[in-house]
């Protein structure tokens, strides 16, 4: 199945677009993404859609260093729960091992491989979004984020021995020099960072030994489960596709890079079907949306892919026993 990444991969995207004179919402929609999803950092979306978005944003803004500029805006906390675990590792080497082992918890398309030889450590970044599309900006974003993480551990004065990219240099590399320093290699055989092995022995000053047992328990809960993965992937894609009016098992299968029979089989193996996941997801979204007084019921019916508000009302009454307007009024009375 095609790899997914979390919306958190786009932290800082809206602000960067506006600083460069771009309107982010049309670009997001053109890439098949829901602008409102940026507020749901843990929602999974196709990694290929993120790659297309970054390339279109670079083209639209005229800034070939768009991915690097976005990396400059990233924070340690953008890793989500993983940042809590990495922060409590005793040294930089251990923190990197955890980061590379569990990077699938926020980006399934990304692989960071660490090798050590002759006193040098090479961190290679590989990106596979599951389809043939340009990933230059995504690669530069990934390298930039890794570089910022290392500087967070090793201090602002730390400099790598080399920062490598497999593509040609941009016409203006000023942003790259500002972030990475002068030791850049373009048209290189791999993307990544080379540093001295001794740097990884530096103690992690943020670590608290008393908290480490708790973060280790958190790590154990992240071991992948195929059943959970397929259901959660389908649910995330349903949430993404419902507002577009293109939510079908065929479209979900295409987004996952498999055929519809595979989706049905994998869901059946986990005790679900496409219709049960669709209905459960729609019910959860309806409850959340109707509770929001800023959304009118016609908008909600449209976002949940009902052909008419009356169809939505009948469906809602069948699930909740009352009409959407009655349900909203009852919740308003309970609200302090």
Tab-separated table of C-alpha atoms in Angstrom:
chain	number	residue	atom	x	y	z
A	1	UNK	CA	0.000	0.000	0.000
A	2	UNK	CA	1.120	3.532	-0.668
A	3	UNK	CA	2.827	5.148	2.344
A	4	UNK	CA	1.111	7.793	4.406
A	5	UNK	CA	2.378	10.706	6.475
A	6	UNK	CA	0.774	12.836	9.138
A	7	UNK	CA	-0.528	16.354	8.549
A	8	UNK	CA	2.130	17.385	11.091
A	9	UNK	CA	4.588	17.052	8.173
A	10	UNK	CA	3.168	20.373	6.961
A	11	UNK	CA	3.637	22.363	10.163
A	12	UNK	CA	4.512	25.924	9.210
A	13	UNK	CA	3.263	25.489	5.629
A	14	UNK	CA	0.470	28.070	5.792
A	15	UNK	CA	2.698	30.731	7.346
A	16	UNK	CA	5.469	30.108	4.826
A	17	UNK	CA	3.070	30.345	1.883
A	18	UNK	CA	1.692	33.661	3.032
A	19	UNK	CA	5.165	35.059	3.663
A	20	UNK	CA	5.997	34.248	0.017
A	21	UNK	CA	2.770	35.700	-1.400
A	22	UNK	CA	0.981	32.366	-1.919
A	23	UNK	CA	-2.577	31.469	-0.930
A	24	UNK	CA	-2.282	28.012	0.705
A	25	UNK	CA	-5.889	26.745	0.501
A	26	UNK	CA	-6.112	26.419	-3.324
A	27	UNK	CA	-2.726	24.684	-3.399
A	28	UNK	CA	-3.829	22.201	-0.747
A	29	UNK	CA	-7.045	21.420	-2.608
A	30	UNK	CA	-5.200	21.028	-5.910
A	31	UNK	CA	-2.992	18.402	-4.241
A	32	UNK	CA	-6.094	16.576	-2.993
A	33	UNK	CA	-5.732	17.727	0.622
A	34	UNK	CA	-8.290	19.309	2.944
A	35	UNK	CA	-7.109	22.707	4.294
A	36	UNK	CA	-9.047	22.142	7.526
A	37	UNK	CA	-7.009	18.975	8.088
A	38	UNK	CA	-4.002	21.095	9.065
A	39	UNK	CA	-5.677	21.496	12.432
A	40	UNK	CA	-5.657	17.711	12.901
A	41	UNK	CA	-1.930	17.040	13.161
A	42	UNK	CA	-2.246	13.282	13.689
A	43	UNK	CA	-4.444	12.598	10.646
A	44	UNK	CA	-2.777	10.402	8.015
A	45	UNK	CA	-2.681	11.512	4.362
A	46	UNK	CA	-0.910	10.123	1.260
A	47	UNK	CA	2.791	11.033	1.316
A	48	UNK	CA	2.651	11.499	-2.466
A	49	UNK	CA	0.087	14.286	-2.005
A	50	UNK	CA	2.482	16.108	0.331
A	51	UNK	CA	5.301	15.729	-2.203
A	52	UNK	CA	3.118	17.156	-5.003
A	53	UNK	CA	2.014	20.026	-2.768
A	54	UNK	CA	5.583	21.039	-1.962
A	55	UNK	CA	6.666	20.911	-5.613
A	56	UNK	CA	3.643	22.977	-6.723
A	57	UNK	CA	4.313	25.465	-3.923
A	58	UNK	CA	7.947	25.837	-4.995
A	59	UNK	CA	6.881	26.391	-8.607
A	60	UNK	CA	4.070	28.785	-7.685
A	61	UNK	CA	6.214	30.906	-5.382
A	62	UNK	CA	9.298	30.919	-7.596
A	63	UNK	CA	11.429	29.802	-4.632
A	64	UNK	CA	13.340	26.626	-5.453
A	65	UNK	CA	14.371	26.405	-1.778
A	66	UNK	CA	10.766	26.071	-0.522
A	67	UNK	CA	11.456	22.793	1.301
A	68	UNK	CA	14.485	24.234	3.090
A	69	UNK	CA	12.528	27.327	4.107
A	70	UNK	CA	9.827	25.078	5.546
A	71	UNK	CA	12.475	23.112	7.477
A	72	UNK	CA	13.632	26.377	9.084
A	73	UNK	CA	10.185	26.706	10.651
A	74	UNK	CA	10.101	23.230	12.183
A	75	UNK	CA	10.342	22.635	15.911
A	76	UNK	CA	11.423	19.610	17.924
A	77	UNK	CA	7.825	19.196	19.092
A	78	UNK	CA	6.655	18.667	15.482
A	79	UNK	CA	7.582	14.987	15.908
A	80	UNK	CA	4.564	14.665	18.185
A	81	UNK	CA	4.701	11.948	20.889
A	82	UNK	CA	7.995	10.689	19.443
A	83	UNK	CA	9.662	13.931	20.555
A	84	UNK	CA	8.899	13.006	24.186
A	85	UNK	CA	10.735	9.705	23.810
A	86	UNK	CA	13.704	11.064	21.861
A	87	UNK	CA	14.157	13.869	24.369
A	88	UNK	CA	14.672	11.386	27.228
A	89	UNK	CA	17.374	9.273	25.559
A	90	UNK	CA	20.731	9.543	27.407
A	91	UNK	CA	22.900	10.567	24.427
A	92	UNK	CA	22.647	11.714	20.819
A	93	UNK	CA	23.462	8.262	19.401
A	94	UNK	CA	20.631	6.628	21.329
A	95	UNK	CA	18.223	9.437	20.384
A	96	UNK	CA	19.008	8.957	16.686
A	97	UNK	CA	18.484	5.208	16.951
A	98	UNK	CA	15.036	5.736	18.427
A	99	UNK	CA	14.236	8.376	15.818
A	100	UNK	CA	15.181	6.107	12.903
A	101	UNK	CA	13.475	3.057	14.415
A	102	UNK	CA	10.145	4.767	14.981
A	103	UNK	CA	9.992	7.371	12.210
A	104	UNK	CA	7.146	5.316	10.691
A	105	UNK	CA	4.932	6.676	13.484
A	106	UNK	CA	4.811	10.042	11.712
A	107	UNK	CA	5.949	9.367	8.116
A	108	UNK	CA	5.779	5.958	6.431
A	109	UNK	CA	7.545	7.202	3.295
A	110	UNK	CA	10.708	8.213	5.126
A	111	UNK	CA	13.663	5.949	5.914
A	112	UNK	CA	16.765	7.236	7.696
A	113	UNK	CA	19.692	4.811	7.800
A	114	UNK	CA	22.658	5.341	10.114
A	115	UNK	CA	26.077	3.788	9.377
A	116	UNK	CA	29.430	4.310	11.106
A	117	UNK	CA	32.880	3.764	9.653
A	118	UNK	CA	36.349	5.235	10.159
A	119	UNK	CA	35.206	7.701	12.791
A	120	UNK	CA	32.433	9.069	10.567
A	121	UNK	CA	28.674	8.624	10.803
A	122	UNK	CA	26.524	8.816	7.682
A	123	UNK	CA	22.806	9.476	7.983
A	124	UNK	CA	21.183	8.545	4.656
A	125	UNK	CA	17.652	9.690	3.925
A	126	UNK	CA	15.503	7.677	1.527
A	127	UNK	CA	12.046	8.771	0.440
A	128	UNK	CA	9.535	6.518	-1.305
A	129	UNK	CA	6.075	8.050	-1.706
A	130	UNK	CA	4.727	5.091	-3.673
A	131	UNK	CA	4.434	6.688	-7.093
A	132	UNK	CA	6.538	8.426	-9.727
A	133	UNK	CA	6.587	12.080	-8.732
A	134	UNK	CA	9.241	14.704	-8.044
A	135	UNK	CA	10.381	14.651	-4.396
A	136	UNK	CA	13.133	17.298	-4.430
A	137	UNK	CA	11.350	19.598	-1.962
A	138	UNK	CA	10.390	16.686	0.293
A	139	UNK	CA	13.987	15.455	0.381
A	140	UNK	CA	15.282	18.924	1.230
A	141	UNK	CA	12.628	19.262	3.939
A	142	UNK	CA	13.633	15.893	5.458
A	143	UNK	CA	17.361	16.725	5.423
A	144	UNK	CA	16.651	20.179	6.866
A	145	UNK	CA	14.536	18.775	9.704
A	146	UNK	CA	17.216	16.204	10.559
A	147	UNK	CA	19.866	18.941	10.560
A	148	UNK	CA	17.789	21.093	12.924
A	149	UNK	CA	17.284	18.143	15.281
A	150	UNK	CA	21.033	17.533	15.419
A	151	UNK	CA	21.706	21.195	16.147
A	152	UNK	CA	19.096	21.019	18.898
A	153	UNK	CA	21.081	18.235	20.547
A	154	UNK	CA	24.603	19.479	19.778
A	155	UNK	CA	24.149	23.245	20.027
A	156	UNK	CA	23.955	26.102	17.560
A	157	UNK	CA	27.709	26.048	16.958
A	158	UNK	CA	27.707	22.466	15.667
A	159	UNK	CA	28.429	21.981	11.960
A	160	UNK	CA	28.217	18.778	9.904
A	161	UNK	CA	31.102	17.553	7.794
A	162	UNK	CA	28.825	17.366	4.754
A	163	UNK	CA	25.184	17.834	3.770
A	164	UNK	CA	24.314	15.919	0.601
A	165	UNK	CA	21.568	16.105	-2.003
A	166	UNK	CA	21.081	13.871	-5.074
A	167	UNK	CA	19.747	16.719	-7.245
A	168	UNK	CA	21.444	19.761	-8.832
A	169	UNK	CA	22.079	22.933	-6.869
A	170	UNK	CA	19.491	25.726	-7.101
A	171	UNK	CA	20.361	28.920	-8.939
A	172	UNK	CA	20.464	30.708	-5.571
A	173	UNK	CA	21.747	28.585	-2.656
A	174	UNK	CA	21.704	31.377	-0.039
A	175	UNK	CA	19.004	29.705	2.069
A	176	UNK	CA	20.855	26.399	1.952
A	177	UNK	CA	24.068	28.081	3.114
A	178	UNK	CA	22.226	29.856	5.921
A	179	UNK	CA	20.789	26.617	7.258
A	180	UNK	CA	23.516	24.054	6.469
A	181	UNK	CA	26.722	26.089	6.220
A	182	UNK	CA	29.241	25.783	3.383
A	183	UNK	CA	29.749	21.976	3.416
A	184	UNK	CA	27.061	21.141	0.843
A	185	UNK	CA	27.281	18.564	-1.929
A	186	UNK	CA	24.747	18.576	-4.763
A	187	UNK	CA	24.425	15.899	-7.467
A	188	UNK	CA	25.599	13.488	-4.778
A	189	UNK	CA	24.923	9.737	-4.702
A	190	UNK	CA	22.611	10.045	-1.685
A	191	UNK	CA	20.668	12.521	0.437
A	192	UNK	CA	21.773	12.940	4.017
A	193	UNK	CA	24.287	14.242	6.523
A	194	UNK	CA	27.844	13.189	7.398
A	195	UNK	CA	29.223	14.000	10.855
A	196	UNK	CA	31.957	12.924	13.237
A	197	UNK	CA	31.178	9.792	15.264
A	198	UNK	CA	32.325	11.568	18.402
A	199	UNK	CA	29.419	13.997	18.077
A	200	UNK	CA	26.988	11.176	18.810
A	201	UNK	CA	28.610	10.475	22.180
A	202	UNK	CA	27.521	13.870	23.503
A	203	UNK	CA	25.167	13.510	26.480
A	204	UNK	CA	21.583	14.602	26.031
A	205	UNK	CA	21.189	17.502	28.450
A	206	UNK	CA	17.381	17.363	28.144
A	207	UNK	CA	17.208	13.773	29.413
A	208	UNK	CA	15.692	12.913	32.795
A	209	UNK	CA	16.594	9.309	33.823
A	210	UNK	CA	13.504	9.081	36.023
A	211	UNK	CA	11.227	9.587	33.012
A	212	UNK	CA	12.904	7.038	30.741
A	213	UNK	CA	10.937	3.982	32.010
A	214	UNK	CA	7.717	5.737	31.010
A	215	UNK	CA	8.980	6.626	27.533
A	216	UNK	CA	10.084	3.009	27.035
A	217	UNK	CA	6.520	1.906	27.752
A	218	UNK	CA	5.338	4.395	25.149
A	219	UNK	CA	7.749	2.891	22.610
A	220	UNK	CA	6.336	-0.581	23.196
A	221	UNK	CA	2.850	0.657	22.354
A	222	UNK	CA	4.059	1.780	18.914
A	223	UNK	CA	4.919	-1.651	17.588
A	224	UNK	CA	2.999	-1.895	14.299
A	225	UNK	CA	-0.174	-3.980	13.981
A	226	UNK	CA	-1.469	-4.853	10.513
A	227	UNK	CA	-5.118	-4.936	11.601
A	228	UNK	CA	-4.960	-1.544	13.281
A	229	UNK	CA	-3.043	-0.103	10.356
A	230	UNK	CA	-5.506	-1.040	7.607
A	231	UNK	CA	-8.572	0.139	9.555
A	232	UNK	CA	-6.917	3.395	10.609
A	233	UNK	CA	-5.611	4.028	7.093
A	234	UNK	CA	-9.059	3.515	5.559
A	235	UNK	CA	-10.635	5.716	8.231
A	236	UNK	CA	-8.150	8.525	7.623
A	237	UNK	CA	-8.708	8.369	3.863
A	238	UNK	CA	-12.485	8.384	4.305
A	239	UNK	CA	-12.182	11.547	6.419
A	240	UNK	CA	-10.000	13.073	3.723
A	241	UNK	CA	-12.211	12.076	0.773
A	242	UNK	CA	-15.715	12.674	2.158
A	243	UNK	CA	-15.664	16.488	1.654
A	244	UNK	CA	-14.486	16.012	-1.951
A	245	UNK	CA	-17.497	13.864	-2.918
A	246	UNK	CA	-15.095	11.150	-4.176
A	247	UNK	CA	-15.234	8.793	-1.206
A	248	UNK	CA	-15.515	5.258	-2.561
A	249	UNK	CA	-13.739	1.989	-1.944
A	250	UNK	CA	-12.169	2.341	-5.413
A	251	UNK	CA	-10.721	5.762	-4.576
A	252	UNK	CA	-9.494	4.546	-1.184
A	253	UNK	CA	-7.856	1.553	-2.869
A	254	UNK	CA	-6.123	3.819	-5.407
A	255	UNK	CA	-4.814	6.035	-2.592
A	256	UNK	CA	-3.443	2.952	-0.844
A	257	UNK	CA	-1.885	1.599	-4.035
A	258	UNK	CA	-3.907	-1.647	-4.059
A	259	UNK	CA	-7.099	-2.927	-5.711
A	260	UNK	CA	-10.540	-2.878	-4.091
A	261	UNK	CA	-10.490	-6.638	-3.460
A	262	UNK	CA	-7.381	-6.221	-1.310
A	263	UNK	CA	-9.069	-3.479	0.741
A	264	UNK	CA	-12.150	-5.672	1.281
A	265	UNK	CA	-10.031	-8.696	2.206
A	266	UNK	CA	-7.797	-6.816	4.661
A	267	UNK	CA	-10.792	-5.169	6.346
A	268	UNK	CA	-12.591	-8.515	6.605
A	269	UNK	CA	-9.513	-10.025	8.253
A	270	UNK	CA	-9.687	-7.287	10.901
A	271	UNK	CA	-13.433	-7.823	11.472
A	272	UNK	CA	-14.588	-4.791	9.502
A	273	UNK	CA	-15.945	-3.897	6.082
A	274	UNK	CA	-15.690	-0.719	4.045
A	275	UNK	CA	-19.327	0.153	4.789
A	276	UNK	CA	-18.908	-0.297	8.570
A	277	UNK	CA	-15.767	1.852	8.649
A	278	UNK	CA	-17.455	4.466	6.439
A	279	UNK	CA	-20.546	4.552	8.642
A	280	UNK	CA	-18.558	4.734	11.885
A	281	UNK	CA	-16.339	7.504	10.520
A	282	UNK	CA	-19.308	9.461	9.197
A	283	UNK	CA	-21.132	9.100	12.515
A	284	UNK	CA	-18.134	10.363	14.475
A	285	UNK	CA	-17.666	13.311	12.108
A	286	UNK	CA	-21.383	14.167	12.185
A	287	UNK	CA	-21.425	14.230	15.974
A	288	UNK	CA	-18.388	16.506	16.027
A	289	UNK	CA	-19.655	18.831	13.282
A	290	UNK	CA	-23.241	19.209	14.504
A	291	UNK	CA	-21.902	20.124	17.941
A	292	UNK	CA	-20.068	23.044	16.317
A	293	UNK	CA	-22.546	25.963	16.100
A	294	UNK	CA	-20.377	27.731	13.519
A	295	UNK	CA	-21.263	25.115	10.879
A	296	UNK	CA	-24.719	25.213	9.363
A	297	UNK	CA	-26.469	21.922	8.632
A	298	UNK	CA	-26.340	22.384	4.853
A	299	UNK	CA	-22.552	22.706	5.020
A	300	UNK	CA	-22.326	19.608	7.189
A	301	UNK	CA	-24.495	17.588	4.800
A	302	UNK	CA	-22.210	18.612	1.950
A	303	UNK	CA	-18.992	17.816	3.854
A	304	UNK	CA	-20.337	14.367	4.722
A	305	UNK	CA	-21.178	13.721	1.042
A	306	UNK	CA	-24.979	13.634	1.318
A	307	UNK	CA	-26.797	14.616	-1.869
A	308	UNK	CA	-29.255	16.817	0.033
A	309	UNK	CA	-29.723	18.165	3.578
A	310	UNK	CA	-32.954	16.141	3.886
A	311	UNK	CA	-31.015	12.910	3.275
A	312	UNK	CA	-28.534	13.903	5.947
A	313	UNK	CA	-31.356	14.652	8.409
A	314	UNK	CA	-32.986	11.247	7.830
A	315	UNK	CA	-29.637	9.484	8.244
A	316	UNK	CA	-28.831	11.477	11.399
A	317	UNK	CA	-32.221	10.712	12.966
A	318	UNK	CA	-31.640	7.028	12.294
A	319	UNK	CA	-28.317	7.155	14.151
A	320	UNK	CA	-29.106	9.523	17.033
A	321	UNK	CA	-32.889	9.293	17.395
A	322	UNK	CA	-33.464	13.018	16.855
A	323	UNK	CA	-32.947	15.531	14.051
A	324	UNK	CA	-29.612	17.378	13.765
A	325	UNK	CA	-31.205	20.661	14.875
A	326	UNK	CA	-32.785	19.009	17.926
A	327	UNK	CA	-29.513	17.311	18.831
A	328	UNK	CA	-27.638	20.625	18.544
A	329	UNK	CA	-30.217	22.420	20.691
A	330	UNK	CA	-30.024	19.752	23.390
A	331	UNK	CA	-26.237	19.971	23.480
A	332	UNK	CA	-26.419	23.762	23.665
A	333	UNK	CA	-28.600	23.507	26.775
A	334	UNK	CA	-26.050	21.233	28.431
A	335	UNK	CA	-23.164	23.518	27.575
A	336	UNK	CA	-22.113	25.753	30.533
